[in-house]
C-alpha positions as protocol buffer text, in pm:
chain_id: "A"
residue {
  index: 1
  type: UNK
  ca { x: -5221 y: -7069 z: 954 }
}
residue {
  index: 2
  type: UNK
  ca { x: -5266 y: -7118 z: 1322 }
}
residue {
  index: 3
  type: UNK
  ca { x: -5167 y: -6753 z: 1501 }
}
residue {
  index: 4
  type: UNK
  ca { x: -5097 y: -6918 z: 1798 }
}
residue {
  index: 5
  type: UNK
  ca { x: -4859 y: -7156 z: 1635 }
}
residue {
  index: 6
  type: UNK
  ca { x: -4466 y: -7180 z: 1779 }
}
residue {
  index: 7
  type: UNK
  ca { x: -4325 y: -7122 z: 1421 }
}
residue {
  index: 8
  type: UNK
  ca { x: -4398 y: -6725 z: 1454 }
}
residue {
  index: 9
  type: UNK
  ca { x: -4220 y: -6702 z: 1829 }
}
residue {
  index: 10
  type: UNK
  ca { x: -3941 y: -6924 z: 1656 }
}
residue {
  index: 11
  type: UNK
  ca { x: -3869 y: -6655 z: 1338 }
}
residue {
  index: 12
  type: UNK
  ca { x: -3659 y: -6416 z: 1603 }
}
residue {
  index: 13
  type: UNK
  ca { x: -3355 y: -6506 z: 1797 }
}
residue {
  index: 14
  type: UNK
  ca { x: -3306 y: -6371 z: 2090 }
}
residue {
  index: 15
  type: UNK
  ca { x: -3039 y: -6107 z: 2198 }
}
residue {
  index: 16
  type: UNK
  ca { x: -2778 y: -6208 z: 2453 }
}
residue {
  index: 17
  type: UNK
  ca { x: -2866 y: -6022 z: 2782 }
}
residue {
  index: 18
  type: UNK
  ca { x: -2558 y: -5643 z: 2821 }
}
residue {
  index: 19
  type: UNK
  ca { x: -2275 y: -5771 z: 3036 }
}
residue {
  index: 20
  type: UNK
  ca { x: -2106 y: -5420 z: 3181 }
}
residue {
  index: 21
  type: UNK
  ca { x: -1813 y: -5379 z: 3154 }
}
residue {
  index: 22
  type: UNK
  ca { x: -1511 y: -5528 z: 3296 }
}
residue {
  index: 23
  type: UNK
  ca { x: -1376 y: -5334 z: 3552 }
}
residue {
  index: 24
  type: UNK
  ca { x: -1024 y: -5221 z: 3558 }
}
residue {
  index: 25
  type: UNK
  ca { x: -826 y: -5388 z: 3822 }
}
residue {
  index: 26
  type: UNK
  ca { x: -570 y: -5111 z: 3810 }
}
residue {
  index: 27
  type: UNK
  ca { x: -885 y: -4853 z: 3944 }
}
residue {
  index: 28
  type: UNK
  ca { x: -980 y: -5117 z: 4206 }
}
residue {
  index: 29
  type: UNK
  ca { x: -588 y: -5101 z: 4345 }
}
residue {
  index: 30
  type: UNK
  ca { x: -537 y: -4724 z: 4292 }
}
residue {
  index: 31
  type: UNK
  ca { x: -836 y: -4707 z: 4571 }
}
residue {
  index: 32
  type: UNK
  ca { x: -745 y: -4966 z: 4785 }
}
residue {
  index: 33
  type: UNK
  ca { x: -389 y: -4799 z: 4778 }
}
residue {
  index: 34
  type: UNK
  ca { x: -538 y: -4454 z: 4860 }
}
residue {
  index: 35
  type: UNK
  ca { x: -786 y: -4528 z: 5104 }
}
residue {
  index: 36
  type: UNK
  ca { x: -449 y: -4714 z: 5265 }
}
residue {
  index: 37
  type: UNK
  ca { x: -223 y: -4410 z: 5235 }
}
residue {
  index: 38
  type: UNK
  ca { x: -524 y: -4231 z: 5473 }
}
residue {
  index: 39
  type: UNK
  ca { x: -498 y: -4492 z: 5702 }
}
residue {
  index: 40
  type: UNK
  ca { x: -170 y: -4671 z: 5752 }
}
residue {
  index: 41
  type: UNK
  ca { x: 74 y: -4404 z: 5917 }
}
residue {
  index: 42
  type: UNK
  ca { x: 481 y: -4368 z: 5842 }
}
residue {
  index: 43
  type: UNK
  ca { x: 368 y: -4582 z: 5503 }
}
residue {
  index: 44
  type: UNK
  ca { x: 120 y: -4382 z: 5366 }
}
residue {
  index: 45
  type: UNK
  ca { x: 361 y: -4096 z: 5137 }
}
residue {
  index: 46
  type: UNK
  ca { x: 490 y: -4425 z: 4967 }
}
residue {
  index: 47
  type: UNK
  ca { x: 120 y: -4581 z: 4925 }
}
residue {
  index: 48
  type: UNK
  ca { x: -48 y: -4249 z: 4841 }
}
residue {
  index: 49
  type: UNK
  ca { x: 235 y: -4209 z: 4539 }
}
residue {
  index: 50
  type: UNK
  ca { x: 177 y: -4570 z: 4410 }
}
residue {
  index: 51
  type: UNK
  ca { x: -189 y: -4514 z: 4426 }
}
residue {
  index: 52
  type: UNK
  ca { x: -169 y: -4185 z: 4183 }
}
residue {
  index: 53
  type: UNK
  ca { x: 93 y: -4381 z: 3968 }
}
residue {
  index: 54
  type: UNK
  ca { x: -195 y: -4641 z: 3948 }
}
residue {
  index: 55
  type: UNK
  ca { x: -496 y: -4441 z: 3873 }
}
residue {
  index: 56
  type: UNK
  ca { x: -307 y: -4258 z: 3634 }
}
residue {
  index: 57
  type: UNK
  ca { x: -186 y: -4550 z: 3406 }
}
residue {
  index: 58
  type: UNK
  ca { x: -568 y: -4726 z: 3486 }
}
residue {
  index: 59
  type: UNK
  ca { x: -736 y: -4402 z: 3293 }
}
residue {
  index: 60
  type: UNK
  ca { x: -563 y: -4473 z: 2984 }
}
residue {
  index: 61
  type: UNK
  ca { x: -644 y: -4816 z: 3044 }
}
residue {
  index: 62
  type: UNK
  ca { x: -1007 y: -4705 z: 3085 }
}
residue {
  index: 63
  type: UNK
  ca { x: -1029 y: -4543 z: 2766 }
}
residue {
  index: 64
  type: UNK
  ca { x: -882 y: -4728 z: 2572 }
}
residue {
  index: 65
  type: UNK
  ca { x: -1023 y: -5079 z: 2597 }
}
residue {
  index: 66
  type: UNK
  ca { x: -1352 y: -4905 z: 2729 }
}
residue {
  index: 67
  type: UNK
  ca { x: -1344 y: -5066 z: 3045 }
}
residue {
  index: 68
  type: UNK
  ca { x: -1545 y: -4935 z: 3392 }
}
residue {
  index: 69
  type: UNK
  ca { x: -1360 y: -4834 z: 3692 }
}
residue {
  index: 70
  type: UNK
  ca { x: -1345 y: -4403 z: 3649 }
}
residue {
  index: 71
  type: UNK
  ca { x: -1509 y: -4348 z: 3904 }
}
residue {
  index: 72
  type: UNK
  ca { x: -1314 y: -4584 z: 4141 }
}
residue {
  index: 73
  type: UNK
  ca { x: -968 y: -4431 z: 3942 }
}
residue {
  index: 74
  type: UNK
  ca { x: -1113 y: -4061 z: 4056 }
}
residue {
  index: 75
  type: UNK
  ca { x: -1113 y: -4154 z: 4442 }
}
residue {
  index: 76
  type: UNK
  ca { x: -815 y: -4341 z: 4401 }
}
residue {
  index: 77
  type: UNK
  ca { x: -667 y: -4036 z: 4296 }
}
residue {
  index: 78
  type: UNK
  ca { x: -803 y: -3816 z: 4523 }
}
residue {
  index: 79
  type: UNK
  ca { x: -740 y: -4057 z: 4847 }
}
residue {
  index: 80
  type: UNK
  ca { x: -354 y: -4056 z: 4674 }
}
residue {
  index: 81
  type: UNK
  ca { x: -308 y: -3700 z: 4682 }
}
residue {
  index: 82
  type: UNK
  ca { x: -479 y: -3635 z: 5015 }
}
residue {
  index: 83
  type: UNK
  ca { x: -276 y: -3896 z: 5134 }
}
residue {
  index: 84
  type: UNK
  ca { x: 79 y: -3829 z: 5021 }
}
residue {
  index: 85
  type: UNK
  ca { x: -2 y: -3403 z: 5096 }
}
residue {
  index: 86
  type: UNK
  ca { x: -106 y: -3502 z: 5443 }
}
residue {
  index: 87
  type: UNK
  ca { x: 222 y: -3710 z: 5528 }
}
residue {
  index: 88
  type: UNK
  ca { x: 425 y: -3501 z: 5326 }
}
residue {
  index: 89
  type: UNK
  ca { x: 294 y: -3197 z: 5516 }
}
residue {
  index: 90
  type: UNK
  ca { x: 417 y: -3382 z: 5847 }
}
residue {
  index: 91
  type: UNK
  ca { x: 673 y: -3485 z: 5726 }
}
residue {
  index: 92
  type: UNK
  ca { x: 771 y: -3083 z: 5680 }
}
residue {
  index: 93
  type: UNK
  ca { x: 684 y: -2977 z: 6027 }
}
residue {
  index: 94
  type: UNK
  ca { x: 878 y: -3254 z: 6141 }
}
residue {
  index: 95
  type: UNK
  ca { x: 1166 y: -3162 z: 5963 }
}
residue {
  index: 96
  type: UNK
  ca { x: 1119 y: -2761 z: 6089 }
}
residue {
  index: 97
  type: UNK
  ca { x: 1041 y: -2906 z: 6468 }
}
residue {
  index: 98
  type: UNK
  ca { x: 1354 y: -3086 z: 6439 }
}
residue {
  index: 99
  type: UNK
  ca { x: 1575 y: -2798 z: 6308 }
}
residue {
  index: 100
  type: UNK
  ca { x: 1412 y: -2554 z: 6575 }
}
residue {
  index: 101
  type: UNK
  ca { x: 1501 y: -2783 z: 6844 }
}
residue {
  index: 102
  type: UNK
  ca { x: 1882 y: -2839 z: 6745 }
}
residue {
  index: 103
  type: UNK
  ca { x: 1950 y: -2514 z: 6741 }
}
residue {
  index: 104
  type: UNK
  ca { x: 1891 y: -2449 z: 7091 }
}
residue {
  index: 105
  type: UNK
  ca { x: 2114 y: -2514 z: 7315 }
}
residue {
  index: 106
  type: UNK
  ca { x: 1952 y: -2621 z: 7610 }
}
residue {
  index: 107
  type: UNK
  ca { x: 2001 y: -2979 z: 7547 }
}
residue {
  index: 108
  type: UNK
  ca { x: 2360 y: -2928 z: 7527 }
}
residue {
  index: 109
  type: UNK
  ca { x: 2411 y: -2745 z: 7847 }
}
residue {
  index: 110
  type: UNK
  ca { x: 2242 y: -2999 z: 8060 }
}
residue {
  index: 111
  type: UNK
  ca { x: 2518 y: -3305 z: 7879 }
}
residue {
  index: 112
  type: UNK
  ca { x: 2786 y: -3015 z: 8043 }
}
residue {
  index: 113
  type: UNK
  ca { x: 2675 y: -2955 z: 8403 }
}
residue {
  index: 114
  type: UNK
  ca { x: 2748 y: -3353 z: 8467 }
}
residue {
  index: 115
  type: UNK
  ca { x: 3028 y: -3376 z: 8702 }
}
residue {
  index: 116
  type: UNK
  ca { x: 3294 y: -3552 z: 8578 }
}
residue {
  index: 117
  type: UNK
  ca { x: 3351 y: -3943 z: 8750 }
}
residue {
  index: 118
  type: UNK
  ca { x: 3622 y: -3976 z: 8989 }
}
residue {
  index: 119
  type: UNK
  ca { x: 3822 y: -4270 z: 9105 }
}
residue {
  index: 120
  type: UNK
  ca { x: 3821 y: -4324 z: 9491 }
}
């Protein structure tokens, strides 16, 4: 027998190359959403809430069809809540600016000094 005959090399098949995993698509919007939410102003409390709801459901997803895509589903979630905190926040001082400045009543007492029109 020849030892550098093809029929030895032939005996094994070969293994298909790993293929990662699929990512989840849910992780890939959840950060898209929350790097958005940063970004994109007046929008971003809705965005930043969609992009938690999103990472959330994509972790189950994650685990249990073993899928890749935490680690995008983490900053998703992070960018979310930084996101909807930071325009919820200014949303609250708004809301406190705007009380503080009705209750003055400057702004009224300039509307009544205006004289009255009269007809010639």
């Amino acid at each position: 027998m020849d030892p550098y005959s093809s029929e030895q090399f032939n005996q094994f098949q070969q293994m298909p190359p790993m293929q990662p995993p699929k990512t989840n698509g849910k992780a890939i919007a959840a950060l898209v959403l929350g790097i958005l939410s940063l970004m994109i102003p007046y929008v971003g409390l809705i965005l930043g809430i969609i992009a938690i709801v999103l990472a959330c459901l994509s972790f189950k997803e994650i685990k249990q069809r073993q899928e890749g895509g935490r680690g995008l589903a983490i900053g998703g979630l992070v960018c979310g809540i930084i996101g909807t905190a930071l325009y919820g926040i200014i949303i609250v001082i708004l809301v406190i600016a705007l009380m503080a400045f009705g209750a003055t009543d400057s702004y009224y007492d300039v509307l009544s000094s205006i004289p009255p029109l009269t007809s010639a």
